[in-house]
Amino acid sequence: MHVKFCGFTQPSDVDAAVQLGVDAIGLVFYPPSPRAVTLTQAQTLSAAVPAFVSIVALVVNISQDELIELANNVPFDILQFHGDETPEQCQHLAGAINKRWMKALRINTEQDTLDSVSARIDSFALAGASSILLDAYHPHKYGGTGARFDWSLIPSNSSLPIVLAGGLNADNVASTHDLPIYGVDVSGAIEVDKGKKDANKMRAFMKAVKRDRWQNETLREPLNIS
């Protein structure tokens, strides 16, 4: 199970996450979000990420000019489209900066079916996505709601590796081990405030999701990230 922690704003929090063995660090480039960072902040945060840990740039309905400026200033590895982008728009934008990309799909439990979710995933697979992220639908928000959708809508034969988001925390993430997913993505459940992470919550989440590796390890003392 691969783990992405998202919504960082402080280098000390990035350091703590890296020490815990997180696979990817997510930076939000969507100004309305309380977790959004500027290009200058992102440069500082990126400098705290070592080799073999991926930096994911989360964007929402970004223009090509804005994306090119982002790519020219921040050394991210993967582009995460989290808005209303079509498969064709994702392919075009990612191609303009020569980056691998993934798409977040908001799943509406009341309207979506297994077939409709699979069909949406297939459309982005054909456009060249590397993975798909499934999150809960909200009529006025593009993500970060902390809500779960019906996990029975996760296809078992997805054409793309699935990353699960939405309402995950240290208490329920262990139950995702039986789901047909590649990884998990969390933000709010590891925070003390929007964009400010909690070392204990990050450790508890990693302990739960990596239970096979850490099953005999007791919870350590909080990391000193001051």
mmCIF file of C-alpha atoms in Angstrom:
data_model
loop_
_atom_site.group_PDB
_atom_site.id
_atom_site.type_symbol
_atom_site.label_atom_id
_atom_site.label_comp_id
_atom_site.label_asym_id
_atom_site.label_seq_id
_atom_site.Cartn_x
_atom_site.Cartn_y
_atom_site.Cartn_z
ATOM 1 C CA MET A 1 0.000 0.000 0.000
ATOM 2 C CA HIS A 2 1.447 3.334 -1.069
ATOM 3 C CA VAL A 3 0.776 6.472 0.967
ATOM 4 C CA LYS A 4 0.464 10.112 -0.047
ATOM 5 C CA PHE A 5 0.190 12.871 2.536
ATOM 6 C CA CYS A 6 -1.262 16.010 0.995
ATOM 7 C CA GLY A 7 -1.622 19.704 1.782
ATOM 8 C CA PHE A 8 1.757 20.622 3.262
ATOM 9 C CA THR A 9 2.639 24.216 4.072
ATOM 10 C CA GLN A 10 5.559 23.810 6.493
ATOM 11 C CA PRO A 11 9.009 22.250 5.842
ATOM 12 C CA SER A 12 9.117 20.707 9.329
ATOM 13 C CA ASP A 13 5.962 18.744 8.540
ATOM 14 C CA VAL A 14 7.517 17.491 5.298
ATOM 15 C CA ASP A 15 10.575 16.344 7.247
ATOM 16 C CA ALA A 16 8.389 14.447 9.712
ATOM 17 C CA ALA A 17 6.413 12.745 6.936
ATOM 18 C CA VAL A 18 9.579 11.704 5.123
ATOM 19 C CA GLN A 19 10.995 10.196 8.317
ATOM 20 C CA LEU A 20 7.834 8.122 8.625
ATOM 21 C CA GLY A 21 8.324 6.653 5.160
ATOM 22 C CA VAL A 22 5.583 8.364 3.169
ATOM 23 C CA ASP A 23 5.754 7.680 -0.577
ATOM 24 C CA ALA A 24 4.504 11.037 -1.860
ATOM 25 C CA ILE A 25 4.167 14.619 -0.676
ATOM 26 C CA GLY A 26 1.236 16.604 -2.067
ATOM 27 C CA LEU A 27 1.347 20.380 -2.595
ATOM 28 C CA VAL A 28 -1.838 22.282 -3.355
ATOM 29 C CA PHE A 29 -1.790 24.969 -6.057
ATOM 30 C CA TYR A 30 -5.402 26.072 -5.839
ATOM 31 C CA PRO A 31 -5.661 29.528 -4.231
ATOM 32 C CA PRO A 32 -9.143 29.075 -2.681
ATOM 33 C CA SER A 33 -7.874 26.121 -0.651
ATOM 34 C CA PRO A 34 -6.706 26.819 2.924
ATOM 35 C CA ARG A 35 -3.801 24.470 2.152
ATOM 36 C CA ALA A 36 -2.668 26.325 -0.976
ATOM 37 C CA VAL A 37 0.983 27.347 -1.303
ATOM 38 C CA THR A 38 2.718 29.959 -3.411
ATOM 39 C CA LEU A 39 5.517 29.143 -5.828
ATOM 40 C CA THR A 40 8.039 30.493 -3.320
ATOM 41 C CA GLN A 41 6.632 28.342 -0.522
ATOM 42 C CA ALA A 42 6.601 25.321 -2.831
ATOM 43 C CA GLN A 43 10.260 25.804 -3.683
ATOM 44 C CA THR A 44 11.146 25.700 0.016
ATOM 45 C CA LEU A 45 8.954 22.677 0.664
ATOM 46 C CA SER A 46 10.337 20.811 -2.353
ATOM 47 C CA ALA A 47 13.867 21.317 -1.104
ATOM 48 C CA ALA A 48 12.957 19.263 1.975
ATOM 49 C CA VAL A 49 11.944 16.217 -0.098
ATOM 50 C CA PRO A 50 14.706 13.643 -0.726
ATOM 51 C CA ALA A 51 15.169 11.448 -3.760
ATOM 52 C CA PHE A 52 12.735 8.529 -4.133
ATOM 53 C CA VAL A 53 9.889 10.468 -2.498
ATOM 54 C CA SER A 54 7.538 11.904 -5.120
ATOM 55 C CA ILE A 55 6.248 15.457 -5.141
ATOM 56 C CA VAL A 56 2.672 15.722 -6.404
ATOM 57 C CA ALA A 57 1.304 19.050 -7.626
ATOM 58 C CA LEU A 58 -2.455 19.306 -7.109
ATOM 59 C CA VAL A 59 -4.152 21.726 -9.509
ATOM 60 C CA VAL A 60 -7.772 22.656 -10.198
ATOM 61 C CA ASN A 61 -8.842 23.896 -13.627
ATOM 62 C CA ILE A 62 -5.454 25.507 -14.163
ATOM 63 C CA SER A 63 -4.607 27.356 -17.370
ATOM 64 C CA GLN A 64 -1.714 26.257 -19.560
ATOM 65 C CA ASP A 65 0.236 29.447 -18.897
ATOM 66 C CA GLU A 66 -0.154 29.032 -15.146
ATOM 67 C CA LEU A 67 0.875 25.397 -15.363
ATOM 68 C CA ILE A 68 3.982 26.190 -17.394
ATOM 69 C CA GLU A 69 4.971 28.818 -14.825
ATOM 70 C CA LEU A 70 4.437 26.257 -12.066
ATOM 71 C CA ALA A 71 6.557 23.637 -13.831
ATOM 72 C CA ASN A 72 9.318 26.170 -14.463
ATOM 73 C CA ASN A 73 9.558 27.054 -10.789
ATOM 74 C CA VAL A 74 8.709 23.924 -8.786
ATOM 75 C CA PRO A 75 10.418 20.531 -9.324
ATOM 76 C CA PHE A 76 7.367 18.323 -8.932
ATOM 77 C CA ASP A 77 7.165 14.758 -10.282
ATOM 78 C CA ILE A 78 3.462 14.100 -10.857
ATOM 79 C CA LEU A 79 0.571 16.352 -11.793
ATOM 80 C CA GLN A 80 -2.764 15.699 -10.068
ATOM 81 C CA PHE A 81 -5.792 17.198 -11.808
ATOM 82 C CA HIS A 82 -8.518 17.764 -9.246
ATOM 83 C CA GLY A 83 -11.068 19.893 -11.081
ATOM 84 C CA ASP A 84 -13.431 19.557 -14.020
ATOM 85 C CA GLU A 85 -10.737 18.664 -16.536
ATOM 86 C CA THR A 86 -11.661 16.324 -19.374
ATOM 87 C CA PRO A 87 -9.354 13.478 -20.412
ATOM 88 C CA GLU A 88 -8.320 15.498 -23.463
ATOM 89 C CA GLN A 89 -7.538 18.594 -21.392
ATOM 90 C CA CYS A 90 -5.453 16.568 -18.939
ATOM 91 C CA GLN A 91 -3.500 14.967 -21.757
ATOM 92 C CA HIS A 92 -2.872 18.330 -23.429
ATOM 93 C CA LEU A 93 -1.821 20.164 -20.278
ATOM 94 C CA ALA A 94 0.446 17.403 -19.007
ATOM 95 C CA GLY A 95 1.994 17.092 -22.452
ATOM 96 C CA ALA A 96 2.793 20.811 -22.472
ATOM 97 C CA ILE A 97 5.157 20.286 -19.509
ATOM 98 C CA ASN A 98 6.067 16.634 -20.180
ATOM 99 C CA LYS A 99 4.852 15.317 -16.832
ATOM 100 C CA ARG A 100 3.127 12.133 -15.743
ATOM 101 C CA TRP A 101 -0.341 12.768 -14.408
ATOM 102 C CA MET A 102 -3.279 11.407 -12.488
ATOM 103 C CA LYS A 103 -6.905 12.483 -12.281
ATOM 104 C CA ALA A 104 -9.137 12.785 -9.237
ATOM 105 C CA LEU A 105 -12.713 11.627 -9.745
ATOM 106 C CA ARG A 106 -15.378 12.673 -7.265
ATOM 107 C CA ILE A 107 -17.712 9.752 -6.673
ATOM 108 C CA ASN A 108 -21.375 10.520 -6.060
ATOM 109 C CA THR A 109 -22.788 7.629 -4.067
ATOM 110 C CA GLU A 110 -26.346 8.526 -5.058
ATOM 111 C CA GLN A 111 -25.699 8.659 -8.803
ATOM 112 C CA ASP A 112 -22.607 6.664 -9.701
ATOM 113 C CA THR A 113 -22.536 2.928 -10.373
ATOM 114 C CA LEU A 114 -19.694 0.476 -10.795
ATOM 115 C CA ASP A 115 -20.130 0.705 -14.557
ATOM 116 C CA SER A 116 -20.113 4.494 -14.637
ATOM 117 C CA VAL A 117 -17.029 4.706 -12.429
ATOM 118 C CA SER A 118 -15.218 2.131 -14.580
ATOM 119 C CA ALA A 119 -16.153 4.008 -17.748
ATOM 120 C CA ARG A 120 -14.802 7.279 -16.381
ATOM 121 C CA ILE A 121 -11.571 5.599 -15.351
ATOM 122 C CA ASP A 122 -11.238 4.032 -18.811
ATOM 123 C CA SER A 123 -11.557 7.423 -20.493
ATOM 124 C CA PHE A 124 -8.628 8.815 -18.533
ATOM 125 C CA ALA A 125 -6.603 5.648 -19.041
ATOM 126 C CA LEU A 126 -6.974 6.060 -22.805
ATOM 127 C CA ALA A 127 -5.778 9.659 -22.478
ATOM 128 C CA GLY A 128 -2.562 8.566 -20.785
ATOM 129 C CA ALA A 129 -3.164 8.888 -17.032
ATOM 130 C CA SER A 130 -0.755 7.029 -14.758
ATOM 131 C CA SER A 131 -3.296 6.523 -11.962
ATOM 132 C CA ILE A 132 -6.747 7.586 -10.845
ATOM 133 C CA LEU A 133 -7.771 8.998 -7.483
ATOM 134 C CA LEU A 134 -11.267 8.384 -6.131
ATOM 135 C CA ASP A 135 -12.685 10.923 -3.697
ATOM 136 C CA ALA A 136 -16.117 11.798 -2.318
ATOM 137 C CA TYR A 137 -18.350 14.114 -4.306
ATOM 138 C CA HIS A 138 -19.330 17.516 -2.924
ATOM 139 C CA PRO A 139 -21.402 19.962 -4.988
ATOM 140 C CA HIS A 140 -19.325 22.986 -3.995
ATOM 141 C CA LYS A 141 -15.862 21.596 -3.234
ATOM 142 C CA TYR A 142 -13.210 19.862 -5.319
ATOM 143 C CA GLY A 143 -11.784 17.873 -2.426
ATOM 144 C CA GLY A 144 -10.595 18.009 1.157
ATOM 145 C CA THR A 145 -14.083 17.417 2.543
ATOM 146 C CA GLY A 146 -13.121 14.563 4.865
ATOM 147 C CA ALA A 147 -16.139 12.608 3.651
ATOM 148 C CA ARG A 148 -16.252 8.995 2.468
ATOM 149 C CA PHE A 149 -18.085 7.592 -0.510
ATOM 150 C CA ASP A 150 -19.472 4.080 -0.873
ATOM 151 C CA TRP A 151 -16.375 1.904 -1.260
ATOM 152 C CA SER A 152 -18.424 -0.773 -3.005
ATOM 153 C CA LEU A 153 -18.225 1.533 -6.059
ATOM 154 C CA ILE A 154 -14.474 0.892 -6.382
ATOM 155 C CA PRO A 155 -13.986 -1.324 -9.475
ATOM 156 C CA SER A 156 -12.058 -4.530 -8.946
ATOM 157 C CA ASN A 157 -10.866 -4.557 -12.561
ATOM 158 C CA SER A 158 -9.835 -0.929 -12.981
ATOM 159 C CA SER A 159 -7.808 -0.026 -16.065
ATOM 160 C CA LEU A 160 -5.680 2.267 -13.860
ATOM 161 C CA PRO A 161 -4.121 1.874 -10.403
ATOM 162 C CA ILE A 162 -6.536 3.411 -7.885
ATOM 163 C CA VAL A 163 -5.596 5.790 -5.081
ATOM 164 C CA LEU A 164 -8.310 6.146 -2.444
ATOM 165 C CA ALA A 165 -9.074 9.446 -0.694
ATOM 166 C CA GLY A 166 -11.879 10.876 1.378
ATOM 167 C CA GLY A 167 -12.560 10.358 5.066
ATOM 168 C CA LEU A 168 -9.522 8.182 5.746
ATOM 169 C CA ASN A 169 -7.930 8.192 9.179
ATOM 170 C CA ALA A 170 -5.837 6.009 11.462
ATOM 171 C CA ASP A 171 -8.927 4.190 12.710
ATOM 172 C CA ASN A 172 -10.334 3.082 9.354
ATOM 173 C CA VAL A 173 -7.407 2.945 6.929
ATOM 174 C CA ALA A 174 -6.493 -0.630 7.893
ATOM 175 C CA SER A 175 -9.843 -1.722 6.459
ATOM 176 C CA THR A 176 -8.701 -0.584 3.011
ATOM 177 C CA HIS A 177 -6.244 -3.491 2.753
ATOM 178 C CA ASP A 178 -8.969 -5.661 1.263
ATOM 179 C CA LEU A 179 -9.947 -3.082 -1.357
ATOM 180 C CA PRO A 180 -8.675 -3.197 -4.972
ATOM 181 C CA ILE A 181 -6.528 -0.083 -4.560
ATOM 182 C CA TYR A 182 -2.896 0.858 -5.092
ATOM 183 C CA GLY A 183 -2.582 3.550 -2.459
ATOM 184 C CA VAL A 184 -4.246 5.986 -0.076
ATOM 185 C CA ASP A 185 -4.247 9.786 0.120
ATOM 186 C CA VAL A 186 -4.898 11.737 3.309
ATOM 187 C CA SER A 187 -4.835 15.359 4.393
ATOM 188 C CA GLY A 188 -7.291 16.522 7.052
ATOM 189 C CA ALA A 189 -7.012 13.476 9.327
ATOM 190 C CA ILE A 190 -3.302 14.122 9.934
ATOM 191 C CA GLU A 191 -3.674 17.812 10.757
ATOM 192 C CA VAL A 192 -3.891 19.972 13.845
ATOM 193 C CA ASP A 193 -5.149 22.800 11.614
ATOM 194 C CA LYS A 194 -5.614 23.370 7.880
ATOM 195 C CA GLY A 195 -2.198 22.863 6.269
ATOM 196 C CA LYS A 196 -0.468 22.174 9.596
ATOM 197 C CA LYS A 197 0.286 18.530 10.240
ATOM 198 C CA ASP A 198 0.343 16.649 13.518
ATOM 199 C CA ALA A 199 3.320 14.341 14.021
ATOM 200 C CA ASN A 200 1.357 11.930 16.219
ATOM 201 C CA LYS A 201 -1.507 11.688 13.729
ATOM 202 C CA MET A 202 0.885 11.113 10.834
ATOM 203 C CA ARG A 203 2.655 8.365 12.758
ATOM 204 C CA ALA A 204 -0.602 6.715 13.794
ATOM 205 C CA PHE A 205 -1.819 6.736 10.193
ATOM 206 C CA MET A 206 1.397 5.179 8.884
ATOM 207 C CA LYS A 207 1.347 2.584 11.648
ATOM 208 C CA ALA A 208 -2.188 1.588 10.657
ATOM 209 C CA VAL A 209 -1.657 1.485 6.910
ATOM 210 C CA LYS A 210 1.660 -0.355 7.172
ATOM 211 C CA ARG A 211 0.359 -2.832 9.715
ATOM 212 C CA ASP A 212 2.163 -5.804 8.186
ATOM 213 C CA ARG A 213 5.511 -4.042 8.535
ATOM 214 C CA TRP A 214 4.885 -2.434 11.901
ATOM 215 C CA GLN A 215 2.567 -4.951 13.542
ATOM 216 C CA ASN A 216 4.954 -5.521 16.463
ATOM 217 C CA GLU A 217 6.028 -1.900 16.882
ATOM 218 C CA THR A 218 4.526 0.258 19.606
ATOM 219 C CA LEU A 219 3.691 3.889 18.954
ATOM 220 C CA ARG A 220 6.852 5.918 19.410
ATOM 221 C CA GLU A 221 7.229 9.252 21.117
ATOM 222 C CA PRO A 222 6.132 12.269 19.055
ATOM 223 C CA LEU A 223 8.723 13.559 16.609
ATOM 224 C CA ASN A 224 10.454 16.794 17.545
ATOM 225 C CA ILE A 225 9.579 18.980 14.573
ATOM 226 C CA SER A 226 10.076 22.369 16.177
#
